[in-house]
XYZ file of C-alpha atoms in Angstrom:
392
model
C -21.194 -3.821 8.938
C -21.816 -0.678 10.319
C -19.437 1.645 12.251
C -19.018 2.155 15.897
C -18.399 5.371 16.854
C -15.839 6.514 19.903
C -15.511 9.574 20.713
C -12.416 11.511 20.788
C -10.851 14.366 22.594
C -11.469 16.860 19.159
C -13.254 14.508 16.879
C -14.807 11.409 16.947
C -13.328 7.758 15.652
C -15.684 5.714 13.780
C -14.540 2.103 13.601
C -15.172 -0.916 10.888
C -13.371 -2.836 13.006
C -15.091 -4.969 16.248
C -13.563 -2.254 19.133
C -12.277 -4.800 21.284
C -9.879 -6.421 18.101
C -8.122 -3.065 18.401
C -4.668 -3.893 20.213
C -4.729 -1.252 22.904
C -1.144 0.465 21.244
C -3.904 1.079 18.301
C -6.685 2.719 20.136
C -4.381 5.044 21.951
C -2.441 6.413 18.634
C -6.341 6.732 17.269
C -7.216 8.710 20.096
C -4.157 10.657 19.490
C -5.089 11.566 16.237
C -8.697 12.556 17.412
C -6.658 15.198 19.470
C -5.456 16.628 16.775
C -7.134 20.164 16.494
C -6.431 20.269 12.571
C -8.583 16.570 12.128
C -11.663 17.414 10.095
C -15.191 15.269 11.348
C -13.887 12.157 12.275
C -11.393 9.598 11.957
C -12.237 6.510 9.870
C -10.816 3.601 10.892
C -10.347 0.390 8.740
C -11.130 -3.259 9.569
C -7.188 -4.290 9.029
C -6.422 -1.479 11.416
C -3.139 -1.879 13.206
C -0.781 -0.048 14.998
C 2.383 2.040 12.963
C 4.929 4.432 13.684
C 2.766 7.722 14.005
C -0.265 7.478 13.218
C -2.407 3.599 12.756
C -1.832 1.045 9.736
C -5.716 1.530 8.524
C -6.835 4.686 9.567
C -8.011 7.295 7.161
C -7.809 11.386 8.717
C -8.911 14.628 6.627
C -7.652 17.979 7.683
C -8.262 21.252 7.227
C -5.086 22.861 6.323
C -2.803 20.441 7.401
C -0.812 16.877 7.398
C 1.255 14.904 8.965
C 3.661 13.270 7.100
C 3.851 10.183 9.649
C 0.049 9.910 8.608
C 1.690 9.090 5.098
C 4.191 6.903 6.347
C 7.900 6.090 5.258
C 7.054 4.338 1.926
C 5.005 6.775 0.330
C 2.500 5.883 -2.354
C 3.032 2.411 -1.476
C -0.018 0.633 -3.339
C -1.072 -2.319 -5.646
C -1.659 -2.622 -9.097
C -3.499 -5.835 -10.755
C -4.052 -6.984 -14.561
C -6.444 -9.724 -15.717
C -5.396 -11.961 -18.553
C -7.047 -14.056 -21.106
C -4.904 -17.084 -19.972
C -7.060 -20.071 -17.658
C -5.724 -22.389 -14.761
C -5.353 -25.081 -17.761
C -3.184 -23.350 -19.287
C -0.815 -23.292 -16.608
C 2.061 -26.077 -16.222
C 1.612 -28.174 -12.961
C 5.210 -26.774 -12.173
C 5.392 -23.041 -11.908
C 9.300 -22.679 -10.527
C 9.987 -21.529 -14.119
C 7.880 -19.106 -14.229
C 8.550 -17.780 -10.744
C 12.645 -17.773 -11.278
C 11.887 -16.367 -14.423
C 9.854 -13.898 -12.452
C 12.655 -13.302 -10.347
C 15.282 -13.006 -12.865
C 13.016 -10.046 -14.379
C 12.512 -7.745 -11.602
C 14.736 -6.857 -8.620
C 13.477 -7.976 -5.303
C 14.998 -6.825 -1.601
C 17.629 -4.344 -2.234
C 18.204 -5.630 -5.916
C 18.149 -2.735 -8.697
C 18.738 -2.989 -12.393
C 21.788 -2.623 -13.938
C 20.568 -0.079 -16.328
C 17.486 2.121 -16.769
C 14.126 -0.567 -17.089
C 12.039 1.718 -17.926
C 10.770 3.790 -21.427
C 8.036 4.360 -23.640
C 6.255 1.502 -23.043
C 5.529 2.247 -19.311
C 3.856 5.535 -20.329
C 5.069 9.346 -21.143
C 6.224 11.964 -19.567
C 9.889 10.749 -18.337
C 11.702 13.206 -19.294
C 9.553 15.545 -17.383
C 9.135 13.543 -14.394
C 12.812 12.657 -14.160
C 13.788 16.304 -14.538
C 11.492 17.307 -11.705
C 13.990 15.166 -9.534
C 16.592 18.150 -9.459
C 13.663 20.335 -7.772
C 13.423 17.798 -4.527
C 14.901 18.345 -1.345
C 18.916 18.570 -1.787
C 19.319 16.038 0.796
C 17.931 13.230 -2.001
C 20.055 14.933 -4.972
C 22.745 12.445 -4.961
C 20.700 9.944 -4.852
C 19.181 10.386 -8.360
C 21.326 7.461 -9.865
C 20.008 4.651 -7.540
C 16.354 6.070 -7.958
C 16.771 5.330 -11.758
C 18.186 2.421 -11.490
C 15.485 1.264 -8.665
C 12.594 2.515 -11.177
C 10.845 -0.888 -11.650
C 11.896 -3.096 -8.419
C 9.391 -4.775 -6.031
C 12.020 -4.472 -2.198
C 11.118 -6.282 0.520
C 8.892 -6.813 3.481
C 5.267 -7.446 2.588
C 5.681 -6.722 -1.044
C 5.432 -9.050 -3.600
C 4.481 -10.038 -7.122
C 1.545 -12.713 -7.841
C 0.020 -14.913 -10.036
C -3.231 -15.712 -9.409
C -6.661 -17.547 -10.349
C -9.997 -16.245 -9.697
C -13.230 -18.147 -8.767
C -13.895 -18.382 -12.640
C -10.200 -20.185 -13.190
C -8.826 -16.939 -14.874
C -5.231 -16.163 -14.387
C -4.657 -12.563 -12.976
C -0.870 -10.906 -12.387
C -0.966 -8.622 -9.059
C 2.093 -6.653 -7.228
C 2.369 -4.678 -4.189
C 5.473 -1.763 -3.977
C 5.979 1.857 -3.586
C 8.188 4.245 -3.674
C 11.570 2.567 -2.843
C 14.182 4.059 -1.352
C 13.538 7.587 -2.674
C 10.056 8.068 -1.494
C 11.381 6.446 2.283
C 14.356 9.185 2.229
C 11.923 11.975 1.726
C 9.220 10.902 4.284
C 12.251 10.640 6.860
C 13.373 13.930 6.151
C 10.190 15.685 6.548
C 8.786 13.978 9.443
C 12.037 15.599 11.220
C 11.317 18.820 10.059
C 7.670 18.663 10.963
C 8.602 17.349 14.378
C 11.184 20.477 14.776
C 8.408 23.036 14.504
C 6.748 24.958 17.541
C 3.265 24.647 16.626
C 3.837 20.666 17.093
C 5.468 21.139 20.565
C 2.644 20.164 22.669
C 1.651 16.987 20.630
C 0.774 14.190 22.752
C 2.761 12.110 19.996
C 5.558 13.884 18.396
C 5.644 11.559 15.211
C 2.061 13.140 14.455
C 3.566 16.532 13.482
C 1.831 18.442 10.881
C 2.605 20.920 8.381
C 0.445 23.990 8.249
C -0.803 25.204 5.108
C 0.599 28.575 3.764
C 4.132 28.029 4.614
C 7.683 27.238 3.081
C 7.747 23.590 4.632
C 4.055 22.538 3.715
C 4.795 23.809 0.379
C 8.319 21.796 -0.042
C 6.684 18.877 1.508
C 3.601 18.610 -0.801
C 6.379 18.853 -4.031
C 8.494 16.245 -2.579
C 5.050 14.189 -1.994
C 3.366 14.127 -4.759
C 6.519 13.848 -6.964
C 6.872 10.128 -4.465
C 3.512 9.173 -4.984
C 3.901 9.252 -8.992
C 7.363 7.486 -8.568
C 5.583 4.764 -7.176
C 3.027 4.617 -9.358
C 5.243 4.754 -12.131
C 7.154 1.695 -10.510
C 4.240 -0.535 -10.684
C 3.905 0.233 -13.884
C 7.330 -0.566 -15.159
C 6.995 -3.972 -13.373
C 3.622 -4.840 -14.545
C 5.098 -4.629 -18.372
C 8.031 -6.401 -16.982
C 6.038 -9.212 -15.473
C 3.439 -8.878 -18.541
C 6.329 -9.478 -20.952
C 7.576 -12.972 -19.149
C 4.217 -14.279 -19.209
C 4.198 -13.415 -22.893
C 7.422 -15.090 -23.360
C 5.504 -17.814 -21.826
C 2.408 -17.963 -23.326
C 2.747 -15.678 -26.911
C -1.137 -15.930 -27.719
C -2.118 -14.295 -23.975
C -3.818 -11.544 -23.794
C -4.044 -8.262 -20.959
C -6.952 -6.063 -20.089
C -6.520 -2.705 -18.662
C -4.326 -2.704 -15.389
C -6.335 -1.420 -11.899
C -3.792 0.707 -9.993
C -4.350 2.113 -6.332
C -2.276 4.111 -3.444
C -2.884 2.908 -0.330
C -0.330 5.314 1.461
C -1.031 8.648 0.266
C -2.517 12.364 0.193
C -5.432 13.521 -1.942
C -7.138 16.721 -2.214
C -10.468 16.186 -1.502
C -14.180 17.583 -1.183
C -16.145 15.942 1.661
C -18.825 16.910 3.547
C -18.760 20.210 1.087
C -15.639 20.979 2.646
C -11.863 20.950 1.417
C -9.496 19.140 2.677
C -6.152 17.194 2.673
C -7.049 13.828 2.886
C -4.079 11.184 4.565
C -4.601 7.101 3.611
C -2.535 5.276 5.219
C -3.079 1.593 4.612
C -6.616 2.312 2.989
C -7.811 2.886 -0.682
C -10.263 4.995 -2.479
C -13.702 3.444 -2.530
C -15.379 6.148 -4.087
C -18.866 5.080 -5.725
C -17.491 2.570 -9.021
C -13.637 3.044 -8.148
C -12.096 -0.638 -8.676
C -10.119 -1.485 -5.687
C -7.409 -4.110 -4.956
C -7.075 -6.010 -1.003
C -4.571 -8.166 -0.692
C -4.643 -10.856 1.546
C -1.465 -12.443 2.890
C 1.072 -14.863 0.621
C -1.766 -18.086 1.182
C -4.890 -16.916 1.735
C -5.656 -14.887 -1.209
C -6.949 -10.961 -2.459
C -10.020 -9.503 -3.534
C -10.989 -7.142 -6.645
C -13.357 -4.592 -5.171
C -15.691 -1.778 -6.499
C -16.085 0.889 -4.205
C -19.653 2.093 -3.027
C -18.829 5.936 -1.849
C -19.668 5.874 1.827
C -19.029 9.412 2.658
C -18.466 8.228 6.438
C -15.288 6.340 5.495
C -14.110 9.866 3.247
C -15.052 7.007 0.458
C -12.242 4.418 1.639
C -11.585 1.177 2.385
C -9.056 -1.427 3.934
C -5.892 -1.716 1.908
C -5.370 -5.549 3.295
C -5.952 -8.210 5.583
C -3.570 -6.285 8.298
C -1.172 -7.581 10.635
C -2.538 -9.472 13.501
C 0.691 -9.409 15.233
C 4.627 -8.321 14.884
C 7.092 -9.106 12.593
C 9.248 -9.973 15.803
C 6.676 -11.948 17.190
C 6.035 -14.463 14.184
C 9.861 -15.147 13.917
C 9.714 -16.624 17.402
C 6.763 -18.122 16.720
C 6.570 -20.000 13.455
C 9.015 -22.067 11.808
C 10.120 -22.612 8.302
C 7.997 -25.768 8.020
C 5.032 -23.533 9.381
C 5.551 -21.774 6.777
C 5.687 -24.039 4.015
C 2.214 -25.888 5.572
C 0.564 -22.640 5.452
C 1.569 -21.959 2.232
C 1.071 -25.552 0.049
C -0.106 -25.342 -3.230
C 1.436 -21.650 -3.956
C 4.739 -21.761 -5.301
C 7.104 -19.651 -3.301
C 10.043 -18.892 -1.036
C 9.273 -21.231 2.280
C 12.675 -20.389 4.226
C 13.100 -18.352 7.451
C 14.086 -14.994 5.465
C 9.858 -14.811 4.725
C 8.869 -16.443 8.083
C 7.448 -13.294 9.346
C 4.878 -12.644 6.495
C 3.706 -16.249 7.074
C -0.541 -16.075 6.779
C -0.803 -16.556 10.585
C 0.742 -13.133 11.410
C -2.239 -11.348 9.838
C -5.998 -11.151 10.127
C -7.987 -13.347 8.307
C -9.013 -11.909 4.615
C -12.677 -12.833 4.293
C -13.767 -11.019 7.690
C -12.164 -8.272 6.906
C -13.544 -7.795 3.817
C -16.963 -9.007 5.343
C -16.194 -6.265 8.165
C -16.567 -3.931 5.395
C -19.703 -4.340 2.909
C -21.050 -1.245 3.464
C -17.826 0.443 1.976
C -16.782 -1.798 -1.088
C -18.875 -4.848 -2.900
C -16.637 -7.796 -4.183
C -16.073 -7.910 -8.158
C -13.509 -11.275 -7.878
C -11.907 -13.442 -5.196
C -8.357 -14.303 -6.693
C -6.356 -17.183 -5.046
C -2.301 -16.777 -5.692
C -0.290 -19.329 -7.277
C 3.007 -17.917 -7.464
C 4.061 -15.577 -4.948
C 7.805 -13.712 -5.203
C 8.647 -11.967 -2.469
C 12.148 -9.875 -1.646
């Protein structure tokens, strides 16, 4: 579909999203962000576009010499990463609790961590490097170095989880959504504080939307401590892909894996749009650039979508990281039940118990239109249908 375009106080906000779905909390943070006098051209908006602390769940913002950390978010890098096997829906049991516990037993879920280093060679090089860049990172995270090892390779909680899944053509994919743990929500705390401490950020109309300027001592410790985040996250996919990978081969010796997609979806990239520079802030959206592969989940029983991106420079070549939330985690605990739960979610083995009731499918916006809402950004390479489903 085609954007609308609102205008905005600085710039204007151009929406893949139907205006009037946009809860009013939404609109207003949006038009908050249009204030901004750093915001380059526009604000993109995406069709799972919800509200979040700071600046909107879906919302994509480019600025010239600047960002806010809130634009990141707390879990920084958060993102998905998906692998295609050579295994079929027949050669699946008919009961897949085995495989799920087994799962389970593998990688750490909610505040779970392993009991030793999980990670190595396998995962990729460089962590000797990487883990000796830790001592460079704010102090306030120094002490926390042993439970950042030790959480190298765990899914947490909330609305991440590890899948197995079948596509149209009855191949088996593996699929996991995480980020940056605890480390990567320590430093996005820390510098939103010192952002919001700053005098050029006193006359914000939203104080979680303070920026860092470019040129100075706290935009240059912030962009260390960021980027060092964003490849601890990636990293953790990584680890539990080949964890993941190595029960299903346990499971099935003779499978095969292709070549894992991986993708931020909360995250800064330096960028050239428009022929310009700039610093560009996805939260809850993914690179679409013209051939990029692209992953959108959809919620734990509805199903995700493989995506190749088409480049539209109006979206700073993005797209929607998910479905979105359609309503609060408070609200869909007073709303649904376990045995909604379990109804919404037959045929996918998975936790069905009131721990999980607020990621039940109801509490977020219905997969297909959003990625319908979107087909001038991405075009769909497979529609993938979960069967197993391990959440924190």
């Amino acid at each position: 579909m085609a954007a609308t375009t609102i205008p905005g106080q600085h710039v204007d906000i151009r929406l893949w999203a139907r205006p009037e779905a946009v809860e009013d909390l939404a609109m207003r943070q949006l038009q908050n962000i249009a204030a901004l006098p750093w915001a380059y051209k526009h604000v993109a908006v995406m069709p799972d576009v919800h509200y979040g602390k700071g600046a909107t769940v879906g919302s994509v913002i480019a600025m010239r010499g600047a960002v806010s950390p809130a634009a990141v978010g707390v879990d920084i890098g958060c993102g998905m990463s998906a692998v295609r096997t050579s295994l079929t829906a027949a050669d699946l049991p008919a009961d897949l609790s085995r495989l799920r516990s087994r799962i389970e037993a593998k990688v750490p879920v909610g505040f779970g961590m392993h009991k030793d280093e999980a990670f190595g060679d396998r995962d990729g090089g460089g962590w000797a490097d990487f883990w000796h860049r830790f001592d460079a990172l704010t102090p306030l995270v120094r002490k926390e170095s042993g439970r950042a090892l030790k959480q190298m390779g765990t899914l947490g909680g909330g609305n991440h989880f590890i899948e197995v899944c079948l596509d149209e053509d009855g191949r088996v994919w593996l699929m996991l959504h995480s980020g940056s743990r605890g480390i990567g929500n320590l430093l996005a705390q820390h510098h939103i504080e010192v952002a919001r401490g700053l005098a050029h950020n006193a006359a914000l109309p939203d104080p979680d939307l303070a920026v860092f300027i470019a040129d100075t001592p706290q935009m240059a410790a912030y962009r260390h401590d960021l980027y060092w985040a964003q490849e601890y996250a990636r990293r953790n996919r990584a680890v539990m892909m080949r964890l993941v990978c190595d029960v299903v081969r346990r499971e099935f010796p003779a499978v095969r894996f292709e070549d894992p997609i991986s993708v931020h979806h909360n995250y800064v990239a330096e960028e050239t749009h428009f022929g310009e520079e700039v610093l560009v802030t996805r939260k809850g959206a993914i690179r679409a650039g013209r051939g990029d592969l692209g992953i959108i989940p959809g919620s734990m029983g509805t199903g995700s979508y493989i995506v190749r991106g088409l480049g539209n420079p109006d979206s700073f070549e993005s797209a929607s990281h998910g479905a979105g939330r359609r309503m609060s985690r408070n609200k869909a605990r007073k709303q649904f039940t376990p045995d909604d739960l379990a109804e919404q979610t037959a045929g996918v083995e998975c936790r069905k118990d009131s721990g999980v009731v607020d990621e039940i499918p109801a509490a977020y916006k219905n997969i297909d239109d959003v990625i319908a809402e979107q087909s001038d950004l991405v075009e769909v390479v497979a529609k993938l249908k979960q069967v197993v489903c391990v959440k924190g």
